[in-house]
Coordinates of C-alpha atoms in Angstrom, one line a residue:
Chain A
M1 CA -13.5 38.2 -46.1
N2 CA -14.1 41.8 -44.5
L3 CA -17.1 41.7 -42.1
G4 CA -17.2 45.3 -41.9
P5 CA -18.0 47.9 -38.7
H6 CA -20.6 45.4 -37.4
A7 CA -18.1 42.4 -37.0
D8 CA -18.5 41.7 -33.3
F9 CA -22.3 41.3 -33.8
I10 CA -21.7 38.5 -36.7
V11 CA -19.1 37.0 -34.7
A12 CA -21.6 36.9 -31.6
A13 CA -24.3 35.7 -33.6
Y14 CA -22.5 32.2 -35.2
A15 CA -20.9 32.0 -31.7
V16 CA -24.2 31.5 -29.9
T17 CA -25.7 29.4 -32.7
V18 CA -22.3 27.1 -32.3
F19 CA -22.5 26.9 -28.6
V20 CA -26.2 26.1 -28.6
V21 CA -26.1 23.5 -31.5
A22 CA -23.1 22.0 -29.5
G23 CA -25.0 21.9 -26.2
L24 CA -27.7 20.0 -27.8
I25 CA -25.5 17.4 -29.5
A26 CA -23.7 16.9 -26.0
W27 CA -27.3 16.4 -24.4
V28 CA -28.2 14.1 -27.3
V29 CA -25.0 12.0 -26.9
L30 CA -24.4 11.9 -23.4
D31 CA -28.1 11.1 -22.7
Y32 CA -27.9 8.0 -25.0
S33 CA -24.7 6.8 -23.6
A34 CA -26.3 7.1 -19.9
Q35 CA -29.6 5.3 -21.0
R36 CA -27.7 2.6 -22.9
R37 CA -25.8 2.2 -19.4
I38 CA -28.4 2.0 -17.2
L39 CA -30.4 -0.6 -19.5
G40 CA -26.9 -2.8 -19.8
D41 CA -27.0 -2.9 -15.9
L42 CA -30.3 -3.7 -15.4
E43 CA -30.3 -6.7 -18.0
E44 CA -26.8 -7.8 -16.5
R45 CA -28.8 -8.3 -13.0
G46 CA -31.7 -10.2 -14.9
V47 CA -34.2 -7.7 -15.2
T48 CA -36.4 -7.8 -18.3
R49 CA -39.5 -6.2 -19.9
R50 CA -42.9 -7.7 -20.1
S51 CA -42.7 -8.2 -23.8
Q52 CA -39.3 -9.5 -23.6
R53 CA -40.8 -12.5 -21.4
R54 CA -43.7 -12.7 -24.1
D55 CA -41.0 -13.3 -26.9
E56 CA -38.9 -15.8 -24.6
Chain B
M1 CA -41.9 -2.9 -43.7
A2 CA -45.3 -0.8 -44.1
I3 CA -45.5 2.7 -42.5
I4 CA -47.9 1.4 -39.8
D5 CA -44.8 -1.1 -38.6
L6 CA -43.1 1.7 -37.6
A7 CA -45.5 2.5 -34.7
N8 CA -43.9 -0.4 -33.0
P9 CA -41.1 1.0 -30.8
T10 CA -38.4 -1.7 -31.2
R11 CA -39.1 -1.5 -35.2
F12 CA -38.8 2.6 -34.9
L13 CA -35.5 2.0 -33.0
A14 CA -34.0 -0.2 -35.7
L15 CA -34.7 2.2 -38.4
V16 CA -33.5 5.1 -36.6
N17 CA -30.1 3.3 -35.6
R18 CA -30.0 2.7 -39.4
V19 CA -31.1 6.3 -40.8
L20 CA -29.3 8.6 -38.2
P21 CA -25.5 8.0 -39.6
W22 CA -26.8 8.9 -42.9
L23 CA -28.8 12.0 -42.1
A24 CA -26.1 13.3 -39.7
A25 CA -23.6 13.0 -42.9
I26 CA -26.1 14.6 -45.2
T27 CA -26.8 17.5 -42.5
L28 CA -22.8 18.0 -42.1
L29 CA -22.6 18.3 -45.9
L30 CA -25.2 20.8 -46.2
F31 CA -23.6 22.9 -43.5
A32 CA -20.2 22.7 -45.2
V33 CA -21.5 23.8 -48.8
G34 CA -24.1 26.4 -46.9
L35 CA -21.6 28.0 -44.7
L36 CA -19.1 28.1 -47.6
R37 CA -21.8 29.8 -50.1
A38 CA -23.3 32.0 -46.8
M39 CA -19.4 33.5 -46.1
N40 CA -19.1 34.2 -49.9
A41 CA -22.4 35.8 -50.3
P42 CA -22.4 39.1 -51.3
D43 CA -23.1 42.3 -48.7
D44 CA -26.5 43.8 -48.9
Y45 CA -26.7 47.1 -50.2
Q46 CA -28.2 48.6 -47.2
Q47 CA -27.3 46.1 -44.3
G48 CA -23.9 45.5 -45.5
A49 CA -22.3 42.3 -43.8
T50 CA -24.6 42.0 -41.0
V51 CA -26.9 40.2 -43.7
K52 CA -24.8 37.0 -43.0
I53 CA -26.8 36.7 -39.7
M54 CA -30.1 36.3 -41.9
F55 CA -28.2 32.5 -42.7
L56 CA -28.8 31.6 -38.9
H57 CA -31.8 33.7 -37.9
V58 CA -34.1 32.6 -40.7
P59 CA -33.7 28.9 -40.8
A60 CA -33.9 29.0 -37.1
A61 CA -37.2 30.7 -36.9
W62 CA -38.7 28.4 -39.7
L63 CA -37.5 25.4 -37.6
S64 CA -38.9 26.9 -34.5
M65 CA -42.1 27.3 -36.0
M66 CA -42.1 23.8 -37.7
G67 CA -40.9 22.3 -34.3
W68 CA -44.2 23.3 -32.8
G69 CA -46.2 22.3 -35.8
L70 CA -44.8 18.8 -35.5
M71 CA -45.4 19.0 -31.7
S72 CA -49.1 19.8 -32.4
V73 CA -49.5 16.7 -34.7
A74 CA -47.9 14.6 -32.1
A75 CA -50.4 15.9 -29.4
L76 CA -53.3 15.1 -31.7
G77 CA -51.5 11.6 -31.6
T78 CA -51.2 11.6 -27.7
L79 CA -54.8 12.6 -27.2
V80 CA -56.7 11.0 -29.7
S81 CA -54.8 7.7 -30.6
R82 CA -53.0 7.8 -27.2
H83 CA -50.1 6.1 -29.1
P84 CA -47.1 6.1 -27.2
L85 CA -44.6 7.0 -30.1
A86 CA -46.6 10.1 -30.4
D87 CA -45.6 11.3 -27.0
V88 CA -42.2 10.4 -27.6
A89 CA -42.3 12.4 -30.6
G90 CA -43.7 15.3 -29.1
K91 CA -41.3 15.2 -25.9
A92 CA -38.1 14.9 -27.9
A93 CA -39.3 17.7 -30.3
A94 CA -39.8 20.3 -27.4
P95 CA -36.2 21.0 -26.3
V96 CA -34.8 21.0 -29.8
G97 CA -37.5 23.5 -30.8
A98 CA -37.0 25.3 -27.8
A99 CA -33.1 25.8 -28.7
F100 CA -33.9 26.7 -32.1
T101 CA -36.4 29.4 -30.9
F102 CA -33.5 30.8 -28.5
I103 CA -31.2 31.0 -31.4
C104 CA -33.9 33.0 -33.6
L105 CA -34.4 35.4 -30.4
I106 CA -30.6 35.9 -29.9
T107 CA -29.6 36.3 -33.5
G108 CA -32.5 38.3 -34.2
S109 CA -31.5 40.7 -31.4
L110 CA -27.7 40.5 -32.7
W111 CA -28.8 41.6 -36.2
G112 CA -31.3 44.4 -34.9
R113 CA -28.8 46.4 -32.9
P114 CA -26.8 47.4 -36.0
T115 CA -29.8 47.6 -38.2
W116 CA -32.9 49.0 -36.2
G117 CA -30.3 50.5 -33.5
T118 CA -32.0 48.5 -30.6
Y119 CA -31.5 44.8 -29.5
W120 CA -35.3 44.5 -28.5
V121 CA -38.8 46.3 -29.2
W122 CA -42.1 44.7 -28.1
D123 CA -43.4 44.6 -31.8
A124 CA -46.1 41.9 -33.1
R125 CA -43.2 39.5 -34.5
L126 CA -40.6 39.7 -31.7
T127 CA -43.0 39.4 -28.8
S128 CA -45.4 36.5 -30.5
M129 CA -41.7 34.8 -31.1
L130 CA -40.9 35.4 -27.5
V131 CA -44.2 33.8 -26.7
L132 CA -43.6 30.8 -28.6
F133 CA -40.0 30.2 -26.4
L134 CA -42.1 30.6 -23.3
L135 CA -44.6 28.3 -24.4
Y136 CA -42.1 25.7 -25.3
L137 CA -40.4 26.1 -21.6
G138 CA -44.0 25.7 -20.5
V139 CA -44.2 22.4 -22.3
L140 CA -41.1 21.5 -21.3
A141 CA -41.8 22.2 -17.3
L142 CA -44.8 19.8 -17.9
Y143 CA -43.1 17.1 -19.3
W144 CA -40.2 17.3 -16.9
T145 CA -41.7 18.2 -13.5
A146 CA -44.8 16.1 -13.9
E147 CA -44.9 13.2 -11.0
D148 CA -47.0 11.0 -13.4
P149 CA -45.8 10.6 -16.7
G150 CA -48.9 9.9 -18.4
R151 CA -50.6 13.3 -16.9
G152 CA -47.6 15.3 -17.9
S153 CA -47.7 14.2 -21.3
R154 CA -51.4 14.9 -21.7
A155 CA -51.1 18.3 -20.5
A156 CA -48.1 19.0 -22.4
A157 CA -50.2 18.0 -25.6
V158 CA -53.0 20.0 -24.6
L159 CA -50.5 22.9 -24.2
S160 CA -49.0 21.9 -27.7
L161 CA -52.6 22.4 -29.6
V162 CA -53.4 25.6 -27.6
G163 CA -50.2 27.1 -28.5
A164 CA -50.6 26.4 -32.2
V165 CA -52.7 29.3 -32.5
N166 CA -49.7 31.4 -32.2
I167 CA -47.7 30.0 -35.2
P168 CA -50.2 31.9 -37.8
I169 CA -49.8 34.7 -35.4
I170 CA -46.2 34.8 -35.8
K171 CA -46.1 34.5 -39.4
F172 CA -49.0 37.2 -40.4
S173 CA -48.0 39.5 -37.2
V174 CA -45.9 41.7 -39.9
D175 CA -49.1 41.9 -41.9
W176 CA -51.6 42.3 -39.2
W177 CA -49.9 44.8 -37.3
N178 CA -47.3 47.9 -37.9
T179 CA -44.1 46.2 -36.8
L180 CA -40.5 47.2 -36.9
H181 CA -39.6 43.8 -38.3
Q182 CA -39.7 43.7 -41.9
P183 CA -42.4 42.1 -43.7
A184 CA -42.2 38.6 -45.6
S185 CA -39.6 38.3 -48.1
I186 CA -39.3 35.1 -49.2
L187 CA -42.4 33.0 -48.7
R188 CA -44.7 35.8 -50.1
M189 CA -47.1 36.3 -52.6
G190 CA -45.5 37.4 -56.2
G191 CA -42.0 35.3 -55.2
S192 CA -39.0 36.1 -53.2
A193 CA -37.7 39.7 -52.8
I194 CA -34.2 38.5 -52.2
D195 CA -31.3 38.5 -54.8
P196 CA -30.3 35.0 -55.8
S197 CA -27.1 35.6 -54.9
I198 CA -28.0 35.6 -51.0
L199 CA -31.1 33.4 -51.5
W200 CA -29.3 30.3 -52.3
P201 CA -27.0 30.2 -49.5
L202 CA -30.1 31.3 -47.5
L203 CA -32.0 28.0 -48.6
I204 CA -29.1 25.7 -48.3
M205 CA -28.7 26.7 -44.9
A206 CA -32.2 26.3 -44.3
L207 CA -32.0 22.7 -45.5
A208 CA -28.9 22.2 -43.3
F209 CA -30.9 23.5 -40.3
T210 CA -33.9 21.0 -41.2
G211 CA -31.5 18.2 -41.3
L212 CA -30.1 19.0 -37.9
F213 CA -33.3 19.3 -36.4
F214 CA -34.8 15.8 -37.7
T215 CA -31.3 14.3 -36.6
L216 CA -31.5 15.7 -33.1
H217 CA -35.1 14.8 -33.0
L218 CA -34.9 11.2 -34.1
A219 CA -31.8 10.8 -31.6
A220 CA -33.7 12.4 -28.7
M221 CA -37.0 10.1 -29.6
R222 CA -34.2 7.3 -29.4
N223 CA -33.2 8.2 -26.1
E224 CA -36.5 8.7 -24.8
I225 CA -37.7 5.1 -26.1
L226 CA -34.6 3.8 -23.8
R227 CA -35.6 6.1 -20.9
R228 CA -39.1 4.5 -21.0
R229 CA -37.7 1.0 -21.2
V230 CA -35.4 1.5 -18.5
R231 CA -38.4 3.0 -16.2
S232 CA -40.5 0.0 -17.1
M233 CA -37.6 -2.3 -16.1
R234 CA -37.3 -0.6 -12.7
I235 CA -40.9 -0.8 -12.0
M236 CA -40.7 -4.6 -12.9
Q237 CA -37.8 -5.1 -10.8
A238 CA -39.7 -3.2 -7.9
Q239 CA -42.6 -5.3 -8.3
E240 CA -40.6 -8.6 -8.0
A241 CA -38.9 -7.2 -5.0
R242 CA -42.3 -7.0 -3.2
A243 CA -43.5 -10.1 -4.4

């Protein structure tokens, strides 16, 4: 594939996009595991939400 | 399950857990096909290979506007029906929409230098897109810095509705004003002006970006619901400790 005389601009555009999308994915995945860990800790200590108490 | 049942966060979480892996897989597949077609698409007769930047720039632009549209609908849900899931949807869409707007601005700038001879010009399309990015940052600031989450959400919802005025300005800026940015060439009266050999990869990439947006949005909504559970549990814990 020949990207011509402006290859640097094309490669830079794809690189920036990959970087931003990778950052978004990392943020979502790390945030999910953090929230799950905190919820697990709270539940282990016996803390429950009001709605959970109603269900019991 | 009726649609209204999904308004319950617990049921919504169960649905997200089921749907998310499928949506992510379809998105990956669309990106694989779209990128393959984009890399093998012919060069433009005027712009040469730089037309390949369009496969990122145009979908990112569409999704940045769709993201704000989604936030505006969610804002109505927050302000009118005061449904917590509407607020969750708006808050989760803001960082994703901001990131897509950022991609649009940067790729547009990198496309503009070889095509127009400049990275940036203060024409109506580019400026209104920059305004959209700043509006996204404003909404994020309201969500992330408000001491009272409820007040922050209402303020962000009002800004989302006010900012919706900018969406038709972005869309029609190239018709209303004399701009360096080209006029609409895909969504226009009389059909697309783009050759099918370039249009099809663009449409597949647009679908892939849409899949990516909704995958990230649903995942961010799930995180936000969990964050609110953590918050309410900590409040319960503090109240019990005081009692």
